[in-house]
Amino acid sequence: MIKRYYLIDEEKLLIWLACFFLVLHAFSQGLQTKIFRSPIVAPILFAVTICIFLSKCNKKIYFKDIVVVLILFVISFFNNANFSHNQYIHIYYYTVGLFFVYIVACKREDWIDVIFKMLYFVGCFYALMTYITFIFPPFFYRVVVPIFSGSGYMEKMISLYSQGYMTGFAPHYSTNASYLALTLIVPLMGILTNPNQKRNKDVFIAIMIFVAILLTGKRAHSIFSLIAIILTYFIINPNLDFKKWAKLLGVIIAGIVMLLILSRFVPQILNVVNRFIDSAEKGDIELGRGVQRALALFLWTKSPIFGIGWDAYKYTFLDLTGNLINVHNVYIQLLCEVGIVGCIPFAIFFITSIVNGIRVARYVYFNCEDNGTTMRKIVFALYEQLFFLIYCFTGNPLYDEPTLFMYLSGCAVSDYYFYKLIKGA
């Protein structure tokens, strides 16, 4: 009898496990206490993940590594309010952990395609769950509600669900919309880089995910994801000719017509439009967020240089109103919490990351003959960064793990190719 020996690539297996943990942790909000029974498990796994990435990565120190260290210094020592509220592990470690993951991830390439495969599955899963909860209300009430009952949002979610806004398999309809918007780009990467190649499956998946976003009724995610896609398309095609402009306009018009036709059968498709109309009729299109910004700016005037403390705004808002809410504008919240000095490393990181992404996209376009594979990854990087930066004007992506994880993943991808192709590192 011939014995067969199966060789396992241990390094590849470890990268898969590390990526699986990161994706699982980012896309399982409301389930983490059930998945990770002890609060110390996730921090340990974060440390192991960083060690796995560190094992084979480039050990050079880049400028942005120093910027990240400054960001972590601001988070840790600018009067972090989580410490005084005994939130040492859950709130603090994942922000620090994800920034450390970025530092090691931007120095190696083998994790990128692994993440893409996992995100493809994540997008399909949450889109499917959105449709299931939409078509089968008993599934939402008997399965989703009991599972996420401890999240504190279910009463509101039941009310929104009755109005046609889909939570899907998530503790909040905003969380579900984030999952979908963040993974929307994965099936579109090949379409944007090579629109002439037939990708019927990817087109179907992309449409499925975007329609699911519309069913959530989240305006920011629906609009900002489209803006990020269009901006990404312009960046990777610096020499757009008339045919490409016409094709892009045709796709937009066809999409609008298709949605209008579909809304005749599924009126909830226009949830986003209806929310704009309803909020405008009530005279508050921002849903009270102007008050949150005004308070943040007022608090900033009390301590303009160093701010009131990292993550302190929501606790201040809680004391004043009884609601634990962020500003819904990252830029103003940063100014309020860490002041002018603390904002500097964040601004440097945001700006240099997107500039690096744009520079490497132009480099690949003009200098790489067979740029399809690399450009697909740059598309992902640009989209995630653009979506994050735009969403920062009306949301809390810096303080929400799924959006922060995907943003830093996009930064790591573009920076890896920036240093490799342009800097020759």
Short mmCIF file of C-alpha atoms in Angstrom, two decimals:
data_model
loop_
_atom_site.label_atom_id
_atom_site.label_comp_id
_atom_site.label_asym_id
_atom_site.label_seq_id
_atom_site.Cartn_x
_atom_site.Cartn_y
_atom_site.Cartn_z
CA MET A 1 0.00 0.00 0.00
CA ILE A 2 1.33 3.42 -0.99
CA LYS A 3 1.29 5.98 1.78
CA ARG A 4 0.31 9.49 0.83
CA TYR A 5 1.75 12.44 2.64
CA TYR A 6 0.03 15.79 2.45
CA LEU A 7 2.27 18.78 2.91
CA ILE A 8 0.70 21.75 4.67
CA ASP A 9 2.12 25.17 4.06
CA GLU A 10 2.28 26.25 7.68
CA GLU A 11 3.00 29.88 6.85
CA LYS A 12 -0.03 30.10 4.56
CA LEU A 13 -2.19 28.35 7.13
CA LEU A 14 -1.16 30.83 9.81
CA ILE A 15 -1.99 33.77 7.54
CA TRP A 16 -5.42 32.29 6.86
CA LEU A 17 -6.03 31.85 10.59
CA ALA A 18 -4.86 35.40 11.34
CA CYS A 19 -7.06 36.87 8.62
CA PHE A 20 -10.00 34.74 9.74
CA PHE A 21 -9.72 36.11 13.26
CA LEU A 22 -9.55 39.72 12.06
CA VAL A 23 -12.54 39.34 9.73
CA LEU A 24 -14.53 37.39 12.32
CA HIS A 25 -13.85 40.00 14.99
CA ALA A 26 -14.70 42.95 12.74
CA PHE A 27 -17.87 41.46 11.29
CA SER A 28 -19.44 39.90 14.37
CA GLN A 29 -20.62 42.93 16.32
CA GLY A 30 -23.06 41.91 19.03
CA LEU A 31 -21.79 38.33 19.00
CA GLN A 32 -18.29 38.81 20.37
CA THR A 33 -19.19 37.95 23.96
CA LYS A 34 -20.63 34.68 22.66
CA ILE A 35 -17.75 33.89 20.31
CA PHE A 36 -14.99 35.00 22.65
CA ARG A 37 -16.29 33.81 26.01
CA SER A 38 -13.64 35.52 28.09
CA PRO A 39 -12.84 39.24 27.56
CA ILE A 40 -9.14 38.41 27.51
CA VAL A 41 -9.38 35.96 24.57
CA ALA A 42 -9.66 38.55 21.79
CA PRO A 43 -6.71 40.67 22.99
CA ILE A 44 -4.57 37.53 23.13
CA LEU A 45 -5.62 36.59 19.60
CA PHE A 46 -4.80 40.12 18.45
CA ALA A 47 -1.30 39.74 19.88
CA VAL A 48 -0.89 36.35 18.17
CA THR A 49 -2.13 37.81 14.88
CA ILE A 50 0.40 40.64 15.04
CA CYS A 51 3.17 38.13 15.72
CA ILE A 52 2.09 36.04 12.70
CA PHE A 53 2.22 39.06 10.40
CA LEU A 54 5.49 40.19 11.94
CA SER A 55 7.21 36.83 11.34
CA LYS A 56 7.82 37.32 7.60
CA CYS A 57 7.30 41.03 7.06
CA ASN A 58 9.78 43.69 6.06
CA LYS A 59 11.37 44.97 9.26
CA LYS A 60 12.06 48.47 7.91
CA ILE A 61 10.56 51.40 9.78
CA TYR A 62 8.53 53.74 7.57
CA PHE A 63 7.49 57.32 8.19
CA LYS A 64 3.88 56.30 8.71
CA ASP A 65 4.94 53.82 11.39
CA ILE A 66 6.10 56.81 13.43
CA VAL A 67 2.80 58.57 12.70
CA VAL A 68 0.89 55.52 13.98
CA VAL A 69 2.97 55.50 17.17
CA LEU A 70 1.99 59.14 17.68
CA ILE A 71 -1.67 58.24 17.12
CA LEU A 72 -1.44 55.48 19.70
CA PHE A 73 0.24 57.91 22.09
CA VAL A 74 -2.68 60.32 21.66
CA ILE A 75 -5.24 57.55 22.20
CA SER A 76 -3.45 56.26 25.29
CA PHE A 77 -2.35 59.41 27.06
CA PHE A 78 -4.68 62.21 26.04
CA ASN A 79 -6.91 61.62 29.06
CA ASN A 80 -8.51 58.45 27.63
CA ALA A 81 -12.02 58.45 29.12
CA ASN A 82 -12.37 54.68 28.79
CA PHE A 83 -9.93 54.21 31.66
CA SER A 84 -12.04 56.22 34.10
CA HIS A 85 -15.12 54.24 33.01
CA ASN A 86 -13.43 50.84 33.44
CA GLN A 87 -13.49 50.10 29.73
CA TYR A 88 -9.92 48.88 29.52
CA ILE A 89 -10.23 45.91 27.20
CA HIS A 90 -13.21 45.96 24.85
CA ILE A 91 -13.03 49.58 23.69
CA TYR A 92 -9.31 50.24 24.04
CA TYR A 93 -7.56 47.15 22.71
CA TYR A 94 -9.18 46.80 19.29
CA THR A 95 -8.28 50.36 18.22
CA VAL A 96 -4.68 49.93 19.33
CA GLY A 97 -4.60 46.36 18.03
CA LEU A 98 -5.85 47.30 14.56
CA PHE A 99 -3.27 50.07 14.20
CA PHE A 100 -0.54 47.60 15.15
CA VAL A 101 -1.91 45.16 12.57
CA TYR A 102 -1.66 47.93 9.97
CA ILE A 103 2.03 48.49 10.81
CA VAL A 104 2.92 44.86 10.06
CA ALA A 105 0.35 44.26 7.28
CA CYS A 106 1.65 47.09 5.08
CA LYS A 107 4.99 45.26 4.87
CA ARG A 108 3.82 41.98 3.33
CA GLU A 109 1.49 40.93 0.50
CA ASP A 110 0.37 37.36 1.10
CA TRP A 111 -2.64 38.28 3.26
CA ILE A 112 -4.36 40.50 0.70
CA ASP A 113 -5.95 37.85 -1.54
CA VAL A 114 -6.91 35.86 1.55
CA ILE A 115 -8.83 38.84 2.93
CA PHE A 116 -10.56 39.35 -0.43
CA LYS A 117 -11.87 35.79 -0.45
CA MET A 118 -13.22 36.13 3.07
CA LEU A 119 -14.81 39.51 2.41
CA TYR A 120 -16.54 38.12 -0.69
CA PHE A 121 -18.20 35.54 1.53
CA VAL A 122 -19.03 38.12 4.22
CA GLY A 123 -20.76 40.40 1.72
CA CYS A 124 -22.81 37.55 0.28
CA PHE A 125 -23.74 36.29 3.75
CA TYR A 126 -25.02 39.60 5.11
CA ALA A 127 -26.82 40.44 1.88
CA LEU A 128 -28.53 37.04 2.01
CA MET A 129 -29.46 37.55 5.67
CA THR A 130 -30.94 40.93 4.76
CA TYR A 131 -33.18 39.31 2.16
CA ILE A 132 -34.15 36.45 4.46
CA THR A 133 -35.23 38.82 7.24
CA PHE A 134 -37.11 40.88 4.65
CA ILE A 135 -38.97 37.95 3.11
CA PHE A 136 -39.48 35.91 6.30
CA PRO A 137 -40.42 38.10 9.29
CA PRO A 138 -40.58 35.07 11.63
CA PHE A 139 -36.85 34.56 11.06
CA PHE A 140 -36.19 38.10 12.28
CA TYR A 141 -38.43 37.86 15.33
CA ARG A 142 -37.61 34.29 16.37
CA VAL A 143 -33.92 34.08 15.44
CA VAL A 144 -32.30 37.51 15.05
CA VAL A 145 -34.04 39.28 17.93
CA PRO A 146 -33.21 36.61 20.56
CA ILE A 147 -29.59 36.34 19.40
CA PHE A 148 -28.94 40.08 19.61
CA SER A 149 -31.30 40.86 22.48
CA GLY A 150 -28.37 41.73 24.76
CA SER A 151 -27.04 44.45 22.44
CA GLY A 152 -29.47 47.06 23.74
CA TYR A 153 -30.83 48.04 20.32
CA MET A 154 -33.51 45.45 19.70
CA GLU A 155 -36.47 47.57 20.75
CA LYS A 156 -35.44 50.21 18.26
CA MET A 157 -34.66 47.60 15.61
CA ILE A 158 -38.08 46.01 15.95
CA SER A 159 -39.66 49.43 15.48
CA LEU A 160 -37.53 50.14 12.41
CA TYR A 161 -38.15 46.67 11.01
CA SER A 162 -41.90 47.28 11.21
CA GLN A 163 -41.31 50.38 9.06
CA GLY A 164 -39.38 48.39 6.46
CA TYR A 165 -35.76 49.11 7.48
CA MET A 166 -33.80 45.87 7.48
CA THR A 167 -31.41 45.00 10.29
CA GLY A 168 -30.42 41.69 8.69
CA PHE A 169 -28.24 39.48 10.87
CA ALA A 170 -26.81 42.33 12.94
CA PRO A 171 -27.60 44.19 16.16
CA HIS A 172 -28.31 47.48 14.36
CA TYR A 173 -29.38 48.47 10.87
CA SER A 174 -26.38 50.81 10.68
CA THR A 175 -24.08 47.87 11.46
CA ASN A 176 -25.71 45.80 8.73
CA ALA A 177 -25.35 48.67 6.24
CA SER A 178 -21.67 49.02 7.16
CA TYR A 179 -21.01 45.33 6.57
CA LEU A 180 -22.63 45.57 3.14
CA ALA A 181 -21.06 48.88 2.08
CA LEU A 182 -17.58 47.79 3.16
CA THR A 183 -17.74 44.56 1.15
CA LEU A 184 -19.50 46.02 -1.91
CA ILE A 185 -16.21 46.79 -3.62
CA VAL A 186 -14.93 43.20 -3.59
CA PRO A 187 -17.08 41.90 -6.50
CA LEU A 188 -16.56 45.24 -8.27
CA MET A 189 -12.74 45.17 -8.29
CA GLY A 190 -12.46 43.17 -11.49
CA ILE A 191 -15.35 45.01 -13.13
CA LEU A 192 -13.80 48.43 -12.58
CA THR A 193 -10.33 47.41 -13.75
CA ASN A 194 -11.48 45.41 -16.77
CA PRO A 195 -15.08 46.35 -17.68
CA ASN A 196 -14.90 44.59 -21.05
CA GLN A 197 -14.46 41.14 -19.50
CA LYS A 198 -17.67 39.28 -18.71
CA ARG A 199 -18.16 38.92 -14.97
CA ASN A 200 -21.82 38.02 -14.67
CA LYS A 201 -21.45 36.49 -11.21
CA ASP A 202 -19.63 39.53 -9.83
CA VAL A 203 -22.23 41.87 -11.34
CA PHE A 204 -25.02 39.86 -9.74
CA ILE A 205 -23.31 39.82 -6.34
CA ALA A 206 -22.60 43.56 -6.47
CA ILE A 207 -26.22 44.34 -7.33
CA MET A 208 -27.41 41.97 -4.60
CA ILE A 209 -25.25 43.71 -1.98
CA PHE A 210 -26.19 47.23 -3.05
CA VAL A 211 -29.92 46.51 -3.09
CA ALA A 212 -29.51 45.05 0.40
CA ILE A 213 -27.91 48.37 1.47
CA LEU A 214 -30.97 50.19 0.11
CA LEU A 215 -33.24 47.92 2.13
CA THR A 216 -31.50 49.03 5.34
CA GLY A 217 -32.60 52.60 4.63
CA LYS A 218 -29.19 53.99 5.60
CA ARG A 219 -28.67 57.12 3.54
CA ALA A 220 -24.97 57.64 4.21
CA HIS A 221 -23.96 54.10 3.29
CA SER A 222 -26.02 54.09 0.09
CA ILE A 223 -24.80 57.46 -1.17
CA PHE A 224 -21.21 57.38 0.08
CA SER A 225 -20.56 53.91 -1.32
CA LEU A 226 -21.64 55.12 -4.78
CA ILE A 227 -19.53 58.28 -4.49
CA ALA A 228 -16.50 56.22 -3.41
CA ILE A 229 -16.96 53.85 -6.38
CA ILE A 230 -17.22 56.73 -8.88
CA LEU A 231 -14.20 58.55 -7.42
CA THR A 232 -12.19 55.32 -7.47
CA TYR A 233 -13.12 54.80 -11.12
CA PHE A 234 -11.92 58.31 -12.00
CA ILE A 235 -8.64 57.84 -10.12
CA ILE A 236 -7.73 54.55 -11.81
CA ASN A 237 -8.71 55.94 -15.24
CA PRO A 238 -6.89 59.29 -15.47
CA ASN A 239 -7.32 59.39 -19.25
CA LEU A 240 -11.05 58.83 -19.58
CA ASP A 241 -12.17 59.09 -23.20
CA PHE A 242 -15.67 59.83 -24.48
CA LYS A 243 -16.64 56.16 -24.74
CA LYS A 244 -15.81 55.50 -21.10
CA TRP A 245 -17.69 58.62 -20.01
CA ALA A 246 -20.69 57.53 -22.06
CA LYS A 247 -20.52 54.00 -20.66
CA LEU A 248 -20.35 55.30 -17.08
CA LEU A 249 -23.31 57.61 -17.67
CA GLY A 250 -25.22 54.74 -19.28
CA VAL A 251 -24.59 52.47 -16.30
CA ILE A 252 -25.82 55.16 -13.89
CA ILE A 253 -28.99 55.80 -15.90
CA ALA A 254 -29.65 52.07 -16.30
CA GLY A 255 -29.20 51.58 -12.56
CA ILE A 256 -31.68 54.33 -11.73
CA VAL A 257 -34.25 52.96 -14.17
CA MET A 258 -33.81 49.43 -12.81
CA LEU A 259 -34.32 50.63 -9.24
CA LEU A 260 -37.45 52.57 -10.20
CA ILE A 261 -38.89 49.51 -11.90
CA LEU A 262 -37.98 47.27 -8.97
CA SER A 263 -39.52 49.73 -6.50
CA ARG A 264 -42.91 49.13 -8.13
CA PHE A 265 -42.75 45.60 -6.75
CA VAL A 266 -40.61 46.22 -3.65
CA PRO A 267 -41.36 49.76 -2.36
CA GLN A 268 -38.77 49.36 0.44
CA ILE A 269 -36.07 49.76 -2.23
CA LEU A 270 -36.72 53.50 -1.94
CA ASN A 271 -36.25 53.55 1.85
CA VAL A 272 -33.33 55.95 1.45
CA VAL A 273 -35.41 58.42 -0.58
CA ASN A 274 -38.33 58.10 1.83
CA ARG A 275 -36.08 58.86 4.81
CA PHE A 276 -34.88 62.05 3.14
CA ILE A 277 -38.48 63.07 2.48
CA ASP A 278 -39.69 62.23 6.00
CA SER A 279 -36.81 64.01 7.74
CA ALA A 280 -37.23 67.06 5.49
CA GLU A 281 -40.94 67.23 6.30
CA LYS A 282 -40.09 67.13 10.00
CA GLY A 283 -37.64 69.97 9.51
CA ASP A 284 -34.58 68.01 10.65
CA ILE A 285 -32.86 66.27 7.76
CA GLU A 286 -29.83 65.56 9.99
CA LEU A 287 -31.89 63.80 12.67
CA GLY A 288 -30.62 65.95 15.53
CA ARG A 289 -26.92 65.66 14.72
CA GLY A 290 -26.51 69.42 14.51
CA VAL A 291 -26.97 69.51 18.28
CA GLN A 292 -24.24 66.88 18.72
CA ARG A 293 -21.80 68.87 16.59
CA ALA A 294 -22.64 72.10 18.38
CA LEU A 295 -21.92 70.50 21.76
CA ALA A 296 -18.64 69.07 20.47
CA LEU A 297 -17.49 72.45 19.18
CA PHE A 298 -18.51 74.09 22.46
CA LEU A 299 -16.50 71.51 24.43
CA TRP A 300 -13.53 72.07 22.11
CA THR A 301 -13.51 75.79 22.95
CA LYS A 302 -13.02 74.81 26.60
CA SER A 303 -9.79 72.94 25.77
CA PRO A 304 -8.72 73.75 22.20
CA ILE A 305 -5.10 72.59 22.41
CA PHE A 306 -5.36 69.10 23.95
CA GLY A 307 -9.13 68.48 23.98
CA ILE A 308 -11.36 66.97 26.65
CA GLY A 309 -9.90 63.46 26.32
CA TRP A 310 -9.99 60.52 23.91
CA ASP A 311 -13.50 59.02 23.63
CA ALA A 312 -14.77 61.46 26.28
CA TYR A 313 -17.51 63.07 24.19
CA LYS A 314 -19.97 60.20 24.38
CA TYR A 315 -19.69 60.02 28.17
CA THR A 316 -20.28 63.78 28.40
CA PHE A 317 -23.29 63.44 26.11
CA LEU A 318 -24.52 60.56 28.27
CA ASP A 319 -24.34 62.70 31.40
CA LEU A 320 -26.26 65.52 29.72
CA THR A 321 -28.92 63.58 27.79
CA GLY A 322 -28.89 59.98 29.00
CA ASN A 323 -27.79 58.75 25.55
CA LEU A 324 -24.36 57.28 24.79
CA ILE A 325 -23.73 58.78 21.34
CA ASN A 326 -20.72 59.96 19.33
CA VAL A 327 -20.71 63.22 17.39
CA HIS A 328 -21.40 61.61 13.99
CA ASN A 329 -18.55 63.66 12.56
CA VAL A 330 -15.12 62.18 13.18
CA TYR A 331 -13.24 65.36 12.33
CA ILE A 332 -15.15 67.48 14.83
CA GLN A 333 -15.03 64.74 17.45
CA LEU A 334 -11.26 64.46 17.12
CA LEU A 335 -10.93 68.21 17.49
CA CYS A 336 -13.16 68.09 20.58
CA GLU A 337 -11.46 65.12 22.23
CA VAL A 338 -7.75 65.53 21.44
CA GLY A 339 -7.54 69.16 20.39
CA ILE A 340 -5.39 70.73 17.72
CA VAL A 341 -2.22 68.93 18.86
CA GLY A 342 -3.84 65.49 18.93
CA CYS A 343 -5.45 65.96 15.51
CA ILE A 344 -2.10 66.44 13.76
CA PRO A 345 -1.00 62.76 13.56
CA PHE A 346 -4.51 61.70 12.49
CA ALA A 347 -4.55 64.32 9.74
CA ILE A 348 -1.10 63.26 8.54
CA PHE A 349 -2.16 59.61 8.45
CA PHE A 350 -5.44 60.30 6.61
CA ILE A 351 -3.83 62.55 3.99
CA THR A 352 -0.65 60.56 3.32
CA SER A 353 -2.64 57.30 3.03
CA ILE A 354 -5.00 58.54 0.32
CA VAL A 355 -2.20 60.40 -1.47
CA ASN A 356 -0.11 57.22 -1.51
CA GLY A 357 -3.09 55.31 -2.89
CA ILE A 358 -3.63 57.82 -5.69
CA ARG A 359 0.09 57.93 -6.55
CA VAL A 360 0.41 54.17 -6.76
CA ALA A 361 -2.77 53.95 -8.89
CA ARG A 362 -1.30 56.42 -11.37
CA TYR A 363 2.03 54.60 -11.32
CA VAL A 364 0.43 51.24 -12.07
CA TYR A 365 -1.73 52.75 -14.81
CA PHE A 366 1.16 54.39 -16.66
CA ASN A 367 4.07 52.04 -15.92
CA CYS A 368 2.80 48.48 -15.52
CA GLU A 369 1.83 46.67 -18.71
CA ASP A 370 0.03 43.82 -16.99
CA ASN A 371 -1.58 45.87 -14.25
CA GLY A 372 -4.88 44.00 -13.83
CA THR A 373 -4.00 42.04 -10.72
CA THR A 374 -2.29 44.90 -8.91
CA MET A 375 -4.89 47.47 -9.94
CA ARG A 376 -7.68 45.31 -8.50
CA LYS A 377 -6.01 45.58 -5.12
CA ILE A 378 -5.50 49.32 -5.52
CA VAL A 379 -9.22 49.67 -6.32
CA PHE A 380 -10.02 48.01 -3.01
CA ALA A 381 -7.58 50.27 -1.16
CA LEU A 382 -8.90 53.48 -2.73
CA TYR A 383 -12.55 52.60 -2.19
CA GLU A 384 -12.14 51.69 1.47
CA GLN A 385 -10.22 54.88 2.17
CA LEU A 386 -12.58 57.14 0.24
CA PHE A 387 -15.67 55.59 1.82
CA PHE A 388 -14.14 56.03 5.28
CA LEU A 389 -13.01 59.63 4.75
CA ILE A 390 -16.40 60.68 3.32
CA TYR A 391 -18.34 58.78 5.97
CA CYS A 392 -16.31 60.61 8.65
CA PHE A 393 -18.38 63.73 7.89
CA THR A 394 -21.65 62.15 9.07
CA GLY A 395 -20.73 58.99 10.99
CA ASN A 396 -18.34 57.43 13.49
CA PRO A 397 -16.15 55.11 11.36
CA LEU A 398 -13.01 55.78 13.41
CA TYR A 399 -14.81 54.52 16.51
CA ASP A 400 -16.57 51.54 14.88
CA GLU A 401 -14.52 48.41 14.43
CA PRO A 402 -15.76 47.18 11.00
CA THR A 403 -15.12 50.53 9.32
CA LEU A 404 -11.78 51.10 11.07
CA PHE A 405 -10.61 47.58 10.20
CA MET A 406 -11.49 47.97 6.53
CA TYR A 407 -10.01 51.46 6.34
CA LEU A 408 -6.69 50.33 7.79
CA SER A 409 -6.76 47.28 5.48
CA GLY A 410 -7.12 49.64 2.52
CA CYS A 411 -4.27 51.80 3.83
CA ALA A 412 -2.07 48.73 4.30
CA VAL A 413 -2.71 47.55 0.72
CA SER A 414 -1.97 50.90 -0.93
CA ASP A 415 1.06 51.55 1.28
CA TYR A 416 2.52 48.12 0.55
CA TYR A 417 2.46 48.80 -3.20
CA PHE A 418 3.52 52.42 -2.72
CA TYR A 419 6.68 51.38 -0.90
CA LYS A 420 7.30 48.43 -3.21
CA LEU A 421 6.69 50.05 -6.60
CA ILE A 422 7.48 53.72 -6.04
CA LYS A 423 9.94 53.72 -3.15
CA GLY A 424 11.53 50.38 -4.06
CA ALA A 425 11.48 49.20 -0.44
#
